[in-house]
């Protein structure tokens, strides 16, 4: 009895001893990062110098290790991207693509487009049957849905231009180790793998590691070892770009295509290059933004949204108030109508970027805004530029290194686990990014997005994206790094996080964890997360003519904010296993 009490007392004391430094650290605003143990997940992290926020704690830790060893944000980004390909197979990838938005400590900015491209054999009617109906399964599942992967080219090109470590092998090795030794899968991952078992089996020609033998189910804590993926990553480590786009891996991709009716060829792979694009820049209430230009619609759409609401006192309307929510929905309606008509790969279609971002144009777009009534989407058309010269799974990570270089990368296979096809013998999933093209004008893709000529399928063209990796600065100083998955909802989620901080004075953690809503012109609906709006607001918006529909989570934001005192605050979304840590 006495012994028990004594033990209890000791435990209380030791608990107290553990908590005191934590409270002190919090009060002093300094780092509270615990040493990394297993899967402890950190949703908010404070640090003095450097920070990584990603969708998986092991990937976050890999990035942090590279930063500690003297790597810069780009070195860490490459290591995190590859670690996610192992630990977060639904979206982390080497068989997909993405976008990098970069800002150096000195203020130099760059954006890299390493998104997938349509194979040479692709054509406008690739997904139509003989009657002209869209064959959605073909654009979404299996071999024909895959675009030419861009991730490894992206990693190599960002390495060549900006790496500080200058040791590519060191950046790839952590991913190889994770694939070789395995890691414990989380509950979410186990459930998600189970939900997709049948698809993996159906759309892969050789049974992949994700399919359990004998119909067993994945359980939380099971160790996922990926030997074939480790081998592919070893080829990439030793041969760089050629380890993926040539030789053994290229042979395996093409063999997989031939077995499953896909169209990616060796020439497609050899020819693939990622593209450095001129960063898109914008302004909002005294802040400067760097965003991704087309072939993402993300930068343009985000800047349009900000431009449309800027002349309204959003902050004084109140967070999720009727007035603020209505204004944002109405702006979204107009922006997504423009997206459907005007946005596509600028190498194939003359995207009228300047016209879409012109301040007068944006004001004119809002001239029929009625503060008391919803505009039916059918009545909203895209802006008319006839005279213009001819001209739910993705993942995002945000990184700031000790020098102040910042990286925002959003990367994807498109849907969860892409087209569900694992390249036989090579152990990685292929994307189903071809569904982001407009298979037929007016026919919605898996995100309900429609499009036309600007985003029609063409050989070698990149499909339109909504990915919105974004960097915000104030008075020339880094302020925020932000991004999220979520298909077409990406743009509105990033918009809400930015306005939550700038207009509604939230901390970055509050801004990321706050409930979100989304509307995209067509379908004429406003999707809200559970408990997003108070009942009264909800009812009022319905009376005004908005069609409100509750749905699951919107996005999984990873953001870092540089506070006034120069310290970093990282926020990983509570909607997933996402994790933030720094030093
Ligand atoms: O590029 C795009 O816009 C889409 N392929 C992104 C897909 C996505 O975010 C799915 N995540 N939930």
mmCIF file with all atom_site columns, N, CA, C and O in Angstrom, residues 308-329:
data_model
loop_
_atom_site.group_PDB
_atom_site.id
_atom_site.type_symbol
_atom_site.label_atom_id
_atom_site.label_alt_id
_atom_site.label_comp_id
_atom_site.label_asym_id
_atom_site.label_entity_id
_atom_site.label_seq_id
_atom_site.pdbx_PDB_ins_code
_atom_site.Cartn_x
_atom_site.Cartn_y
_atom_site.Cartn_z
_atom_site.occupancy
_atom_site.B_iso_or_equiv
_atom_site.pdbx_formal_charge
_atom_site.auth_seq_id
_atom_site.auth_comp_id
_atom_site.auth_asym_id
_atom_site.auth_atom_id
_atom_site.pdbx_PDB_model_num
ATOM 1  N N  . UNK A 1 308 ? -10.678 39.808 -55.742 1.00 0.00 ? 308 UNK A N  1
ATOM 2  C CA . UNK A 1 308 ? -12.120 40.081 -55.743 1.00 0.00 ? 308 UNK A CA 1
ATOM 3  C C  . UNK A 1 308 ? -12.645 40.484 -54.369 1.00 0.00 ? 308 UNK A C  1
ATOM 4  O O  . UNK A 1 308 ? -13.608 41.220 -54.266 1.00 0.00 ? 308 UNK A O  1
ATOM 5  N N  . UNK A 1 309 ? -12.032 39.968 -53.301 1.00 0.00 ? 309 UNK A N  1
ATOM 6  C CA . UNK A 1 309 ? -12.565 40.304 -51.961 1.00 0.00 ? 309 UNK A CA 1
ATOM 7  C C  . UNK A 1 309 ? -11.829 41.475 -51.319 1.00 0.00 ? 309 UNK A C  1
ATOM 8  O O  . UNK A 1 309 ? -12.273 42.000 -50.298 1.00 0.00 ? 309 UNK A O  1
ATOM 9  N N  . UNK A 1 310 ? -10.711 41.903 -51.932 1.00 0.00 ? 310 UNK A N  1
ATOM 10 C CA . UNK A 1 310 ? -9.848  42.875 -51.247 1.00 0.00 ? 310 UNK A CA 1
ATOM 11 C C  . UNK A 1 310 ? -10.543 44.197 -50.938 1.00 0.00 ? 310 UNK A C  1
ATOM 12 O O  . UNK A 1 310 ? -10.261 44.826 -49.919 1.00 0.00 ? 310 UNK A O  1
ATOM 13 N N  . UNK A 1 311 ? -11.473 44.615 -51.807 1.00 0.00 ? 311 UNK A N  1
ATOM 14 C CA . UNK A 1 311 ? -12.089 45.915 -51.545 1.00 0.00 ? 311 UNK A CA 1
ATOM 15 C C  . UNK A 1 311 ? -13.227 45.831 -50.514 1.00 0.00 ? 311 UNK A C  1
ATOM 16 O O  . UNK A 1 311 ? -13.869 46.834 -50.214 1.00 0.00 ? 311 UNK A O  1
ATOM 17 N N  . UNK A 1 312 ? -13.465 44.660 -49.981 1.00 0.00 ? 312 UNK A N  1
ATOM 18 C CA . UNK A 1 312 ? -14.511 44.497 -48.952 1.00 0.00 ? 312 UNK A CA 1
ATOM 19 C C  . UNK A 1 312 ? -13.856 44.315 -47.585 1.00 0.00 ? 312 UNK A C  1
ATOM 20 O O  . UNK A 1 312 ? -12.799 43.672 -47.485 1.00 0.00 ? 312 UNK A O  1
ATOM 21 N N  . UNK A 1 313 ? -14.492 44.838 -46.513 1.00 0.00 ? 313 UNK A N  1
ATOM 22 C CA . UNK A 1 313 ? -13.887 44.709 -45.173 1.00 0.00 ? 313 UNK A CA 1
ATOM 23 C C  . UNK A 1 313 ? -14.144 43.327 -44.579 1.00 0.00 ? 313 UNK A C  1
ATOM 24 O O  . UNK A 1 313 ? -14.881 43.180 -43.591 1.00 0.00 ? 313 UNK A O  1
ATOM 25 N N  . UNK A 1 314 ? -13.510 42.333 -45.172 1.00 0.00 ? 314 UNK A N  1
ATOM 26 C CA . UNK A 1 314 ? -13.769 40.936 -44.810 1.00 0.00 ? 314 UNK A CA 1
ATOM 27 C C  . UNK A 1 314 ? -13.622 40.699 -43.306 1.00 0.00 ? 314 UNK A C  1
ATOM 28 O O  . UNK A 1 314 ? -14.480 40.078 -42.665 1.00 0.00 ? 314 UNK A O  1
ATOM 29 N N  . UNK A 1 315 ? -12.538 41.229 -42.738 1.00 0.00 ? 315 UNK A N  1
ATOM 30 C CA . UNK A 1 315 ? -12.254 41.021 -41.320 1.00 0.00 ? 315 UNK A CA 1
ATOM 31 C C  . UNK A 1 315 ? -13.381 41.536 -40.434 1.00 0.00 ? 315 UNK A C  1
ATOM 32 O O  . UNK A 1 315 ? -13.789 40.867 -39.482 1.00 0.00 ? 315 UNK A O  1
ATOM 33 N N  . UNK A 1 316 ? -13.900 42.709 -40.762 1.00 0.00 ? 316 UNK A N  1
ATOM 34 C CA . UNK A 1 316 ? -14.939 43.277 -39.877 1.00 0.00 ? 316 UNK A CA 1
ATOM 35 C C  . UNK A 1 316 ? -16.286 42.573 -40.078 1.00 0.00 ? 316 UNK A C  1
ATOM 36 O O  . UNK A 1 316 ? -17.168 42.682 -39.224 1.00 0.00 ? 316 UNK A O  1
ATOM 37 N N  . UNK A 1 317 ? -16.438 41.850 -41.171 1.00 0.00 ? 317 UNK A N  1
ATOM 38 C CA . UNK A 1 317 ? -17.678 41.061 -41.333 1.00 0.00 ? 317 UNK A CA 1
ATOM 39 C C  . UNK A 1 317 ? -17.734 39.945 -40.281 1.00 0.00 ? 317 UNK A C  1
ATOM 40 O O  . UNK A 1 317 ? -18.798 39.533 -39.857 1.00 0.00 ? 317 UNK A O  1
ATOM 41 N N  . UNK A 1 318 ? -16.541 39.424 -39.912 1.00 0.00 ? 318 UNK A N  1
ATOM 42 C CA . UNK A 1 318 ? -16.485 38.333 -38.923 1.00 0.00 ? 318 UNK A CA 1
ATOM 43 C C  . UNK A 1 318 ? -16.288 36.985 -39.601 1.00 0.00 ? 318 UNK A C  1
ATOM 44 O O  . UNK A 1 318 ? -16.832 36.714 -40.689 1.00 0.00 ? 318 UNK A O  1
ATOM 45 N N  . UNK A 1 319 ? -15.509 36.131 -38.915 1.00 0.00 ? 319 UNK A N  1
ATOM 46 C CA . UNK A 1 319 ? -15.173 34.804 -39.448 1.00 0.00 ? 319 UNK A CA 1
ATOM 47 C C  . UNK A 1 319 ? -16.434 33.946 -39.597 1.00 0.00 ? 319 UNK A C  1
ATOM 48 O O  . UNK A 1 319 ? -17.230 33.822 -38.662 1.00 0.00 ? 319 UNK A O  1
ATOM 49 N N  . UNK A 1 320 ? -16.626 33.376 -40.762 1.00 0.00 ? 320 UNK A N  1
ATOM 50 C CA . UNK A 1 320 ? -17.776 32.520 -41.073 1.00 0.00 ? 320 UNK A CA 1
ATOM 51 C C  . UNK A 1 320 ? -19.114 33.221 -40.848 1.00 0.00 ? 320 UNK A C  1
ATOM 52 O O  . UNK A 1 320 ? -20.132 32.572 -40.590 1.00 0.00 ? 320 UNK A O  1
ATOM 53 N N  . UNK A 1 321 ? -19.090 34.571 -40.888 1.00 0.00 ? 321 UNK A N  1
ATOM 54 C CA . UNK A 1 321 ? -20.364 35.314 -40.812 1.00 0.00 ? 321 UNK A CA 1
ATOM 55 C C  . UNK A 1 321 ? -21.089 35.152 -42.131 1.00 0.00 ? 321 UNK A C  1
ATOM 56 O O  . UNK A 1 321 ? -20.488 34.751 -43.145 1.00 0.00 ? 321 UNK A O  1
ATOM 57 N N  . UNK A 1 322 ? -22.347 35.489 -42.131 1.00 0.00 ? 322 UNK A N  1
ATOM 58 C CA . UNK A 1 322 ? -23.141 35.414 -43.363 1.00 0.00 ? 322 UNK A CA 1
ATOM 59 C C  . UNK A 1 322 ? -22.490 36.261 -44.452 1.00 0.00 ? 322 UNK A C  1
ATOM 60 O O  . UNK A 1 322 ? -22.295 35.812 -45.582 1.00 0.00 ? 322 UNK A O  1
ATOM 61 N N  . UNK A 1 323 ? -22.129 37.499 -44.098 1.00 0.00 ? 323 UNK A N  1
ATOM 62 C CA . UNK A 1 323 ? -21.606 38.427 -45.115 1.00 0.00 ? 323 UNK A CA 1
ATOM 63 C C  . UNK A 1 323 ? -20.286 37.921 -45.701 1.00 0.00 ? 323 UNK A C  1
ATOM 64 O O  . UNK A 1 323 ? -20.096 37.938 -46.923 1.00 0.00 ? 323 UNK A O  1
ATOM 65 N N  . UNK A 1 324 ? -19.373 37.459 -44.825 1.00 0.00 ? 324 UNK A N  1
ATOM 66 C CA . UNK A 1 324 ? -18.058 37.009 -45.318 1.00 0.00 ? 324 UNK A CA 1
ATOM 67 C C  . UNK A 1 324 ? -18.215 35.746 -46.159 1.00 0.00 ? 324 UNK A C  1
ATOM 68 O O  . UNK A 1 324 ? -17.628 35.628 -47.248 1.00 0.00 ? 324 UNK A O  1
ATOM 69 N N  . UNK A 1 325 ? -19.014 34.800 -45.671 1.00 0.00 ? 325 UNK A N  1
ATOM 70 C CA . UNK A 1 325 ? -19.155 33.523 -46.384 1.00 0.00 ? 325 UNK A CA 1
ATOM 71 C C  . UNK A 1 325 ? -19.805 33.744 -47.747 1.00 0.00 ? 325 UNK A C  1
ATOM 72 O O  . UNK A 1 325 ? -19.352 33.203 -48.760 1.00 0.00 ? 325 UNK A O  1
ATOM 73 N N  . UNK A 1 326 ? -20.844 34.563 -47.764 1.00 0.00 ? 326 UNK A N  1
ATOM 74 C CA . UNK A 1 326 ? -21.547 34.849 -49.028 1.00 0.00 ? 326 UNK A CA 1
ATOM 75 C C  . UNK A 1 326 ? -20.600 35.508 -50.037 1.00 0.00 ? 326 UNK A C  1
ATOM 76 O O  . UNK A 1 326 ? -20.548 35.098 -51.210 1.00 0.00 ? 326 UNK A O  1
ATOM 77 N N  . UNK A 1 327 ? -19.856 36.486 -49.575 1.00 0.00 ? 327 UNK A N  1
ATOM 78 C CA . UNK A 1 327 ? -18.924 37.190 -50.469 1.00 0.00 ? 327 UNK A CA 1
ATOM 79 C C  . UNK A 1 327 ? -17.913 36.203 -51.075 1.00 0.00 ? 327 UNK A C  1
ATOM 80 O O  . UNK A 1 327 ? -17.669 36.210 -52.288 1.00 0.00 ? 327 UNK A O  1
ATOM 81 N N  . UNK A 1 328 ? -17.373 35.346 -50.224 1.00 0.00 ? 328 UNK A N  1
ATOM 82 C CA . UNK A 1 328 ? -16.345 34.404 -50.708 1.00 0.00 ? 328 UNK A CA 1
ATOM 83 C C  . UNK A 1 328 ? -16.963 33.419 -51.709 1.00 0.00 ? 328 UNK A C  1
ATOM 84 O O  . UNK A 1 328 ? -16.381 33.144 -52.766 1.00 0.00 ? 328 UNK A O  1
ATOM 85 N N  . UNK A 1 329 ? -18.143 32.904 -51.399 1.00 0.00 ? 329 UNK A N  1
ATOM 86 C CA . UNK A 1 329 ? -18.787 31.953 -52.325 1.00 0.00 ? 329 UNK A CA 1
ATOM 87 C C  . UNK A 1 329 ? -19.015 32.616 -53.687 1.00 0.00 ? 329 UNK A C  1
ATOM 88 O O  . UNK A 1 329 ? -18.775 32.023 -54.743 1.00 0.00 ? 329 UNK A O  1
#
